[in-house]
Amino acid sequence: GQQLNQSPQSMFIQEGEDVSMNCTSSSIFNTWLWYKQEPGEGPVLLIALYKAGELTSNGRLTAQFGITRKDSFLNISASIPSDVGIYFCAGQLRFISMDSNYQLIWGAGTKLIIKP
Amino acid sequence: DGGITQSPKYLFRKEGQNVTLSCEQNLNHDAMYWYRQDPGQGLRLIYYSQIVNDFQKGDIAEGYSVSREKKESFPLTVTSAQKNPTAFYLCASNYGATRYGYTFGSGTRLTVV
């Protein structure tokens, strides 16, 4: 099936550092979504992107919809301990069949860990 | 407050048993979904339902079954045919427009003992 390549797989950072992660695909998407999952919980939507080139912020988080429509990145500025968790990208393909109309394609996640 | 509730939070299953995971939402969402999550992997779609009394297989439906008798409820049965059922199961819902994302429940961790 379709895949999203999300990187890095994990990040060890110091508190206060900026963080950057991205998702890429060989397919064209019309929607990019970024979620955060804390241990033992379900993912929570952080940012949604709908247009190529769109740059959207949510507090210290900023995400962009790539111009080629095949990628997206998420930045976190001045990280704090509560930023730890797994960040997932998800996208809806631009060209969809009836079977895939209600499905999202998911990245494997980026695990963010704060160094003590 | 509106939300989506999964129960139980932890479930233990003996080999050969069927178990049912509950998912209830009071968001008036039309569509509901079941995902499986394994360590280091993304979410994999098991089943989804766009309307009551209708559901579709996802990418990994083998060994699972669902029903959608009410708009609010979408239970998932993990049958004995599922050979590797130990995983974290997530239920989600939305109004049916995938591009606006899903609201997720807090998950059920199923362990085979």
PDB file of C-alpha atoms in Angstrom:
ATOM      1  CA  GLY A   1       0.000   0.000   0.000  1.00  0.00           C
ATOM      2  CA  GLN A   2       0.882   3.656   0.010  1.00  0.00           C
ATOM      3  CA  GLN A   3       3.585   4.731   2.453  1.00  0.00           C
ATOM      4  CA  LEU A   4       4.825   7.848   4.097  1.00  0.00           C
ATOM      5  CA  ASN A   5       8.487   8.064   5.052  1.00  0.00           C
ATOM      6  CA  GLN A   6       8.753   9.880   8.355  1.00  0.00           C
ATOM      7  CA  SER A   7      12.105  10.898   9.783  1.00  0.00           C
ATOM      8  CA  PRO A   8      13.864  10.838  12.053  1.00  0.00           C
ATOM      9  CA  GLN A   9      12.576   7.746  13.805  1.00  0.00           C
ATOM     10  CA  SER A  10      13.591   9.191  17.182  1.00  0.00           C
ATOM     11  CA  MET A  11      15.211  12.332  18.537  1.00  0.00           C
ATOM     12  CA  PHE A  12      17.104  12.939  21.765  1.00  0.00           C
ATOM     13  CA  ILE A  13      17.128  16.633  22.506  1.00  0.00           C
ATOM     14  CA  GLN A  14      17.983  19.055  25.278  1.00  0.00           C
ATOM     15  CA  GLU A  15      15.241  21.178  26.744  1.00  0.00           C
ATOM     16  CA  GLY A  16      15.150  24.485  24.905  1.00  0.00           C
ATOM     17  CA  GLU A  17      16.345  23.087  21.585  1.00  0.00           C
ATOM     18  CA  ASP A  18      14.408  23.416  18.360  1.00  0.00           C
ATOM     19  CA  VAL A  19      13.110  20.224  16.744  1.00  0.00           C
ATOM     20  CA  SER A  20      12.425  19.421  13.120  1.00  0.00           C
ATOM     21  CA  MET A  21      10.841  16.332  11.566  1.00  0.00           C
ATOM     22  CA  ASN A  22       9.420  15.573   8.149  1.00  0.00           C
ATOM     23  CA  CYS A  23       7.382  13.226   6.036  1.00  0.00           C
ATOM     24  CA  THR A  24       7.923  12.437   2.385  1.00  0.00           C
ATOM     25  CA  SER A  25       6.182  10.343  -0.219  1.00  0.00           C
ATOM     26  CA  SER A  26       6.367   9.535  -3.901  1.00  0.00           C
ATOM     27  CA  SER A  27       2.640  10.300  -4.158  1.00  0.00           C
ATOM     28  CA  ILE A  28       0.815  13.622  -4.224  1.00  0.00           C
ATOM     29  CA  PHE A  29      -1.309  14.570  -1.210  1.00  0.00           C
ATOM     30  CA  ASN A  30      -4.107  17.098  -0.812  1.00  0.00           C
ATOM     31  CA  THR A  31      -4.055  17.092   2.986  1.00  0.00           C
ATOM     32  CA  TRP A  32      -1.338  16.771   5.613  1.00  0.00           C
ATOM     33  CA  LEU A  33      -2.111  16.264   9.274  1.00  0.00           C
ATOM     34  CA  TRP A  34       0.249  16.228  12.242  1.00  0.00           C
ATOM     35  CA  TYR A  35      -0.676  14.373  15.426  1.00  0.00           C
ATOM     36  CA  LYS A  36       0.960  13.890  18.820  1.00  0.00           C
ATOM     37  CA  GLN A  37       0.553  10.732  20.881  1.00  0.00           C
ATOM     38  CA  GLU A  38       1.461  10.502  24.548  1.00  0.00           C
ATOM     39  CA  PRO A  39       2.143   7.114  26.161  1.00  0.00           C
ATOM     40  CA  GLY A  40      -0.973   4.994  26.567  1.00  0.00           C
ATOM     41  CA  GLU A  41      -3.208   7.532  24.858  1.00  0.00           C
ATOM     42  CA  GLY A  42      -4.707   8.133  21.434  1.00  0.00           C
ATOM     43  CA  PRO A  43      -3.184  10.642  18.984  1.00  0.00           C
ATOM     44  CA  VAL A  44      -4.331  14.252  19.181  1.00  0.00           C
ATOM     45  CA  LEU A  45      -4.480  16.504  16.127  1.00  0.00           C
ATOM     46  CA  LEU A  46      -1.952  19.362  16.257  1.00  0.00           C
ATOM     47  CA  ILE A  47      -2.037  20.977  12.834  1.00  0.00           C
ATOM     48  CA  ALA A  48      -3.920  20.424   9.566  1.00  0.00           C
ATOM     49  CA  LEU A  49      -2.637  21.642   6.174  1.00  0.00           C
ATOM     50  CA  TYR A  50      -4.718  21.850   2.994  1.00  0.00           C
ATOM     51  CA  LYS A  51      -2.829  23.869   0.374  1.00  0.00           C
ATOM     52  CA  ALA A  52       0.597  23.498  -1.204  1.00  0.00           C
ATOM     53  CA  GLY A  53       2.998  25.947   0.418  1.00  0.00           C
ATOM     54  CA  GLU A  54       0.711  26.542   3.392  1.00  0.00           C
ATOM     55  CA  LEU A  55       2.551  27.385   6.620  1.00  0.00           C
ATOM     56  CA  THR A  56       0.529  27.036   9.822  1.00  0.00           C
ATOM     57  CA  SER A  57       1.465  27.585  13.462  1.00  0.00           C
ATOM     58  CA  ASN A  58      -0.022  26.316  16.701  1.00  0.00           C
ATOM     59  CA  GLY A  59       1.886  27.926  19.571  1.00  0.00           C
ATOM     60  CA  ARG A  60       5.500  26.747  19.362  1.00  0.00           C
ATOM     61  CA  LEU A  61       4.636  24.322  16.573  1.00  0.00           C
ATOM     62  CA  THR A  62       4.900  25.207  12.901  1.00  0.00           C
ATOM     63  CA  ALA A  63       4.099  22.922   9.987  1.00  0.00           C
ATOM     64  CA  GLN A  64       4.342  23.379   6.234  1.00  0.00           C
ATOM     65  CA  PHE A  65       2.709  21.688   3.251  1.00  0.00           C
ATOM     66  CA  GLY A  66       5.468  21.156   0.687  1.00  0.00           C
ATOM     67  CA  ILE A  67       5.284  22.892  -2.682  1.00  0.00           C
ATOM     68  CA  THR A  68       5.554  19.574  -4.525  1.00  0.00           C
ATOM     69  CA  ARG A  69       2.612  18.251  -2.441  1.00  0.00           C
ATOM     70  CA  LYS A  70       4.774  15.207  -1.636  1.00  0.00           C
ATOM     71  CA  ASP A  71       6.157  16.295   1.718  1.00  0.00           C
ATOM     72  CA  SER A  72       5.517  18.154   4.933  1.00  0.00           C
ATOM     73  CA  PHE A  73       7.580  19.186   7.926  1.00  0.00           C
ATOM     74  CA  LEU A  74       6.877  19.993  11.566  1.00  0.00           C
ATOM     75  CA  ASN A  75       9.052  22.251  13.682  1.00  0.00           C
ATOM     76  CA  ILE A  76       8.895  22.685  17.441  1.00  0.00           C
ATOM     77  CA  SER A  77      10.681  25.694  18.854  1.00  0.00           C
ATOM     78  CA  ALA A  78      12.231  25.896  22.337  1.00  0.00           C
ATOM     79  CA  SER A  79      11.225  22.385  23.376  1.00  0.00           C
ATOM     80  CA  ILE A  80       9.908  21.750  26.885  1.00  0.00           C
ATOM     81  CA  PRO A  81       9.509  18.469  28.807  1.00  0.00           C
ATOM     82  CA  SER A  82       5.809  18.120  27.951  1.00  0.00           C
ATOM     83  CA  ASP A  83       6.729  17.936  24.254  1.00  0.00           C
ATOM     84  CA  VAL A  84       7.849  14.318  24.693  1.00  0.00           C
ATOM     85  CA  GLY A  85       5.783  11.786  22.832  1.00  0.00           C
ATOM     86  CA  ILE A  86       5.410  10.335  19.369  1.00  0.00           C
ATOM     87  CA  TYR A  87       4.600  12.675  16.503  1.00  0.00           C
ATOM     88  CA  PHE A  88       2.786  11.229  13.489  1.00  0.00           C
ATOM     89  CA  CYS A  89       2.192  12.666  10.079  1.00  0.00           C
ATOM     90  CA  ALA A  90      -0.824  11.538   8.087  1.00  0.00           C
ATOM     91  CA  GLY A  91      -2.032  12.451   4.650  1.00  0.00           C
ATOM     92  CA  GLN A  92      -4.906  12.056   2.260  1.00  0.00           C
ATOM     93  CA  LEU A  93      -3.928  11.236  -1.291  1.00  0.00           C
ATOM     94  CA  ARG A  94      -4.833  13.755  -4.005  1.00  0.00           C
ATOM     95  CA  PHE A  95      -6.054  11.054  -6.346  1.00  0.00           C
ATOM     96  CA  ILE A  96      -8.322   8.725  -4.487  1.00  0.00           C
ATOM     97  CA  SER A  97     -10.597   5.887  -5.351  1.00  0.00           C
ATOM     98  CA  MET A  98     -13.907   5.217  -3.663  1.00  0.00           C
ATOM     99  CA  ASP A  99     -12.181   2.573  -1.580  1.00  0.00           C
ATOM    100  CA  SER A 100      -9.630   4.997  -0.179  1.00  0.00           C
ATOM    101  CA  ASN A 101     -11.928   7.979   0.220  1.00  0.00           C
ATOM    102  CA  TYR A 102     -12.124   7.600   3.948  1.00  0.00           C
ATOM    103  CA  GLN A 103      -8.581   6.552   4.667  1.00  0.00           C
ATOM    104  CA  LEU A 104      -5.484   8.362   5.818  1.00  0.00           C
ATOM    105  CA  ILE A 105      -1.936   7.240   5.079  1.00  0.00           C
ATOM    106  CA  TRP A 106       0.241   7.292   8.217  1.00  0.00           C
ATOM    107  CA  GLY A 107       3.930   7.758   8.860  1.00  0.00           C
ATOM    108  CA  ALA A 108       5.649   5.463  11.371  1.00  0.00           C
ATOM    109  CA  GLY A 109       6.152   8.264  13.879  1.00  0.00           C
ATOM    110  CA  THR A 110       8.992  10.310  15.370  1.00  0.00           C
ATOM    111  CA  LYS A 111       9.659   9.656  19.041  1.00  0.00           C
ATOM    112  CA  LEU A 112      10.791  12.770  20.878  1.00  0.00           C
ATOM    113  CA  ILE A 113      12.833  12.254  24.038  1.00  0.00           C
ATOM    114  CA  ILE A 114      14.196  14.993  26.284  1.00  0.00           C
ATOM    115  CA  LYS A 115      17.711  14.325  27.590  1.00  0.00           C
ATOM    116  CA  PRO A 116      17.971  14.692  31.354  1.00  0.00           C
TER     117      PRO A 116
ATOM    118  CA  ASP B   1     -18.361  16.992  26.994  1.00  0.00           C
ATOM    119  CA  GLY B   2     -18.388  15.139  23.696  1.00  0.00           C
ATOM    120  CA  GLY B   3     -15.820  12.485  23.101  1.00  0.00           C
ATOM    121  CA  ILE B   4     -14.976   8.959  22.101  1.00  0.00           C
ATOM    122  CA  THR B   5     -14.657   6.288  24.786  1.00  0.00           C
ATOM    123  CA  GLN B   6     -12.852   2.987  24.504  1.00  0.00           C
ATOM    124  CA  SER B   7     -13.123   0.212  27.029  1.00  0.00           C
ATOM    125  CA  PRO B   8     -11.537  -1.602  28.667  1.00  0.00           C
ATOM    126  CA  LYS B   9      -8.163   0.180  28.879  1.00  0.00           C
ATOM    127  CA  TYR B  10      -6.336  -3.135  29.351  1.00  0.00           C
ATOM    128  CA  LEU B  11      -7.523  -6.549  28.200  1.00  0.00           C
ATOM    129  CA  PHE B  12      -5.965  -9.959  28.544  1.00  0.00           C
ATOM    130  CA  ARG B  13      -6.938 -12.812  26.279  1.00  0.00           C
ATOM    131  CA  LYS B  14      -6.162 -16.464  26.442  1.00  0.00           C
ATOM    132  CA  GLU B  15      -5.185 -18.172  23.249  1.00  0.00           C
ATOM    133  CA  GLY B  16      -8.212 -19.386  21.322  1.00  0.00           C
ATOM    134  CA  GLN B  17     -10.606 -16.849  22.842  1.00  0.00           C
ATOM    135  CA  ASN B  18     -12.600 -14.170  21.100  1.00  0.00           C
ATOM    136  CA  VAL B  19     -12.645 -10.773  22.797  1.00  0.00           C
ATOM    137  CA  THR B  20     -14.647  -7.631  22.040  1.00  0.00           C
ATOM    138  CA  LEU B  21     -13.332  -4.093  22.382  1.00  0.00           C
ATOM    139  CA  SER B  22     -15.877  -1.359  22.920  1.00  0.00           C
ATOM    140  CA  CYS B  23     -15.921   2.045  21.201  1.00  0.00           C
ATOM    141  CA  GLU B  24     -18.641   4.633  21.851  1.00  0.00           C
ATOM    142  CA  GLN B  25     -18.811   8.240  20.642  1.00  0.00           C
ATOM    143  CA  ASN B  26     -21.226  11.061  21.453  1.00  0.00           C
ATOM    144  CA  LEU B  27     -19.855  13.482  18.845  1.00  0.00           C
ATOM    145  CA  ASN B  28     -22.618  12.690  16.340  1.00  0.00           C
ATOM    146  CA  HIS B  29     -19.911  11.585  13.923  1.00  0.00           C
ATOM    147  CA  ASP B  30     -20.986   9.511  10.921  1.00  0.00           C
ATOM    148  CA  ALA B  31     -17.779   7.590  10.336  1.00  0.00           C
ATOM    149  CA  MET B  32     -15.877   5.358  12.741  1.00  0.00           C
ATOM    150  CA  TYR B  33     -12.568   3.525  12.404  1.00  0.00           C
ATOM    151  CA  TRP B  34     -10.463   0.882  14.096  1.00  0.00           C
ATOM    152  CA  TYR B  35      -6.679   1.007  13.962  1.00  0.00           C
ATOM    153  CA  ARG B  36      -3.994  -1.289  15.273  1.00  0.00           C
ATOM    154  CA  GLN B  37      -0.707   0.114  16.558  1.00  0.00           C
ATOM    155  CA  ASP B  38       2.455  -1.935  17.040  1.00  0.00           C
ATOM    156  CA  PRO B  39       5.725  -0.523  18.467  1.00  0.00           C
ATOM    157  CA  GLY B  40       7.728   1.445  15.924  1.00  0.00           C
ATOM    158  CA  GLN B  41       5.016   1.301  13.311  1.00  0.00           C
ATOM    159  CA  GLY B  42       2.383   3.660  12.053  1.00  0.00           C
ATOM    160  CA  LEU B  43      -1.309   3.076  12.467  1.00  0.00           C
ATOM    161  CA  ARG B  44      -2.818   0.306  10.384  1.00  0.00           C
ATOM    162  CA  LEU B  45      -6.486   0.370   9.468  1.00  0.00           C
ATOM    163  CA  ILE B  46      -8.521  -2.693  10.446  1.00  0.00           C
ATOM    164  CA  TYR B  47     -12.114  -1.730   9.600  1.00  0.00           C
ATOM    165  CA  TYR B  48     -14.097   1.440   9.012  1.00  0.00           C
ATOM    166  CA  SER B  49     -17.760   2.360   8.821  1.00  0.00           C
ATOM    167  CA  GLN B  50     -19.232   5.373   7.072  1.00  0.00           C
ATOM    168  CA  ILE B  51     -22.855   4.804   8.079  1.00  0.00           C
ATOM    169  CA  VAL B  52     -24.924   2.561  10.304  1.00  0.00           C
ATOM    170  CA  ASN B  53     -25.223  -1.064   9.174  1.00  0.00           C
ATOM    171  CA  ASP B  54     -22.335  -0.696   6.737  1.00  0.00           C
ATOM    172  CA  PHE B  55     -18.612  -1.254   7.168  1.00  0.00           C
ATOM    173  CA  GLN B  56     -15.548  -1.881   5.008  1.00  0.00           C
ATOM    174  CA  LYS B  57     -12.348  -3.845   5.468  1.00  0.00           C
ATOM    175  CA  GLY B  58      -9.137  -1.949   5.932  1.00  0.00           C
ATOM    176  CA  ASP B  59      -5.608  -3.132   5.278  1.00  0.00           C
ATOM    177  CA  ILE B  60      -5.448  -5.797   8.018  1.00  0.00           C
ATOM    178  CA  ALA B  61      -9.024  -7.057   8.529  1.00  0.00           C
ATOM    179  CA  GLU B  62      -8.186 -10.773   8.729  1.00  0.00           C
ATOM    180  CA  GLY B  63      -8.973 -12.202  12.162  1.00  0.00           C
ATOM    181  CA  TYR B  64     -11.186  -9.261  13.139  1.00  0.00           C
ATOM    182  CA  SER B  65     -14.898  -8.533  12.896  1.00  0.00           C
ATOM    183  CA  VAL B  66     -17.048  -5.457  13.549  1.00  0.00           C
ATOM    184  CA  SER B  67     -20.663  -4.339  13.667  1.00  0.00           C
ATOM    185  CA  ARG B  68     -22.326  -0.925  13.371  1.00  0.00           C
ATOM    186  CA  GLU B  69     -25.865  -1.291  14.657  1.00  0.00           C
ATOM    187  CA  LYS B  70     -25.947   2.197  16.168  1.00  0.00           C
ATOM    188  CA  LYS B  71     -24.353   5.434  15.056  1.00  0.00           C
ATOM    189  CA  GLU B  72     -22.675   5.842  18.426  1.00  0.00           C
ATOM    190  CA  SER B  73     -21.110   2.384  18.688  1.00  0.00           C
ATOM    191  CA  PHE B  74     -18.529   0.420  16.676  1.00  0.00           C
ATOM    192  CA  PRO B  75     -17.320  -2.652  18.614  1.00  0.00           C
ATOM    193  CA  LEU B  76     -14.349  -4.674  17.395  1.00  0.00           C
ATOM    194  CA  THR B  77     -14.083  -8.425  17.977  1.00  0.00           C
ATOM    195  CA  VAL B  78     -10.636  -9.966  17.905  1.00  0.00           C
ATOM    196  CA  THR B  79     -11.218 -13.575  16.968  1.00  0.00           C
ATOM    197  CA  SER B  80      -9.116 -16.648  17.598  1.00  0.00           C
ATOM    198  CA  ALA B  81      -8.165 -16.516  13.917  1.00  0.00           C
ATOM    199  CA  GLN B  82      -5.996 -13.451  14.605  1.00  0.00           C
ATOM    200  CA  LYS B  83      -2.629 -15.085  15.224  1.00  0.00           C
ATOM    201  CA  ASN B  84      -0.806 -12.119  16.697  1.00  0.00           C
ATOM    202  CA  PRO B  85      -3.401 -10.012  18.501  1.00  0.00           C
ATOM    203  CA  THR B  86      -1.163  -8.396  21.129  1.00  0.00           C
ATOM    204  CA  ALA B  87      -1.230  -4.693  20.238  1.00  0.00           C
ATOM    205  CA  PHE B  88      -2.642  -1.275  21.096  1.00  0.00           C
ATOM    206  CA  TYR B  89      -6.048  -0.744  19.473  1.00  0.00           C
ATOM    207  CA  LEU B  90      -7.342   2.716  18.659  1.00  0.00           C
ATOM    208  CA  CYS B  91     -10.855   3.723  17.713  1.00  0.00           C
ATOM    209  CA  ALA B  92     -11.497   6.992  15.895  1.00  0.00           C
ATOM    210  CA  SER B  93     -14.400   8.922  14.408  1.00  0.00           C
ATOM    211  CA  ASN B  94     -15.190  11.916  12.210  1.00  0.00           C
ATOM    212  CA  TYR B  95     -17.972  13.418  10.139  1.00  0.00           C
ATOM    213  CA  GLY B  96     -16.743  11.448   7.126  1.00  0.00           C
ATOM    214  CA  ALA B  97     -14.442  14.055   5.597  1.00  0.00           C
ATOM    215  CA  THR B  98     -11.040  12.440   6.020  1.00  0.00           C
ATOM    216  CA  ARG B  99      -9.175  15.649   5.254  1.00  0.00           C
ATOM    217  CA  TYR B 100     -10.231  17.122   8.603  1.00  0.00           C
ATOM    218  CA  GLY B 101      -8.706  14.241  10.508  1.00  0.00           C
ATOM    219  CA  TYR B 102     -10.086  12.009  13.203  1.00  0.00           C
ATOM    220  CA  THR B 103     -10.875  12.200  16.902  1.00  0.00           C
ATOM    221  CA  PHE B 104      -9.262   9.250  18.649  1.00  0.00           C
ATOM    222  CA  GLY B 105     -10.174   7.336  21.781  1.00  0.00           C
ATOM    223  CA  SER B 106      -7.571   6.619  24.434  1.00  0.00           C
ATOM    224  CA  GLY B 107      -6.993   3.076  23.233  1.00  0.00           C
ATOM    225  CA  THR B 108      -7.199  -0.503  24.493  1.00  0.00           C
ATOM    226  CA  ARG B 109      -4.058  -2.519  25.105  1.00  0.00           C
ATOM    227  CA  LEU B 110      -4.722  -6.185  24.343  1.00  0.00           C
ATOM    228  CA  THR B 111      -2.308  -8.830  25.572  1.00  0.00           C
ATOM    229  CA  VAL B 112      -2.436 -12.550  24.880  1.00  0.00           C
ATOM    230  CA  VAL B 113      -1.511 -14.628  27.931  1.00  0.00           C
TER     231      VAL B 113
END
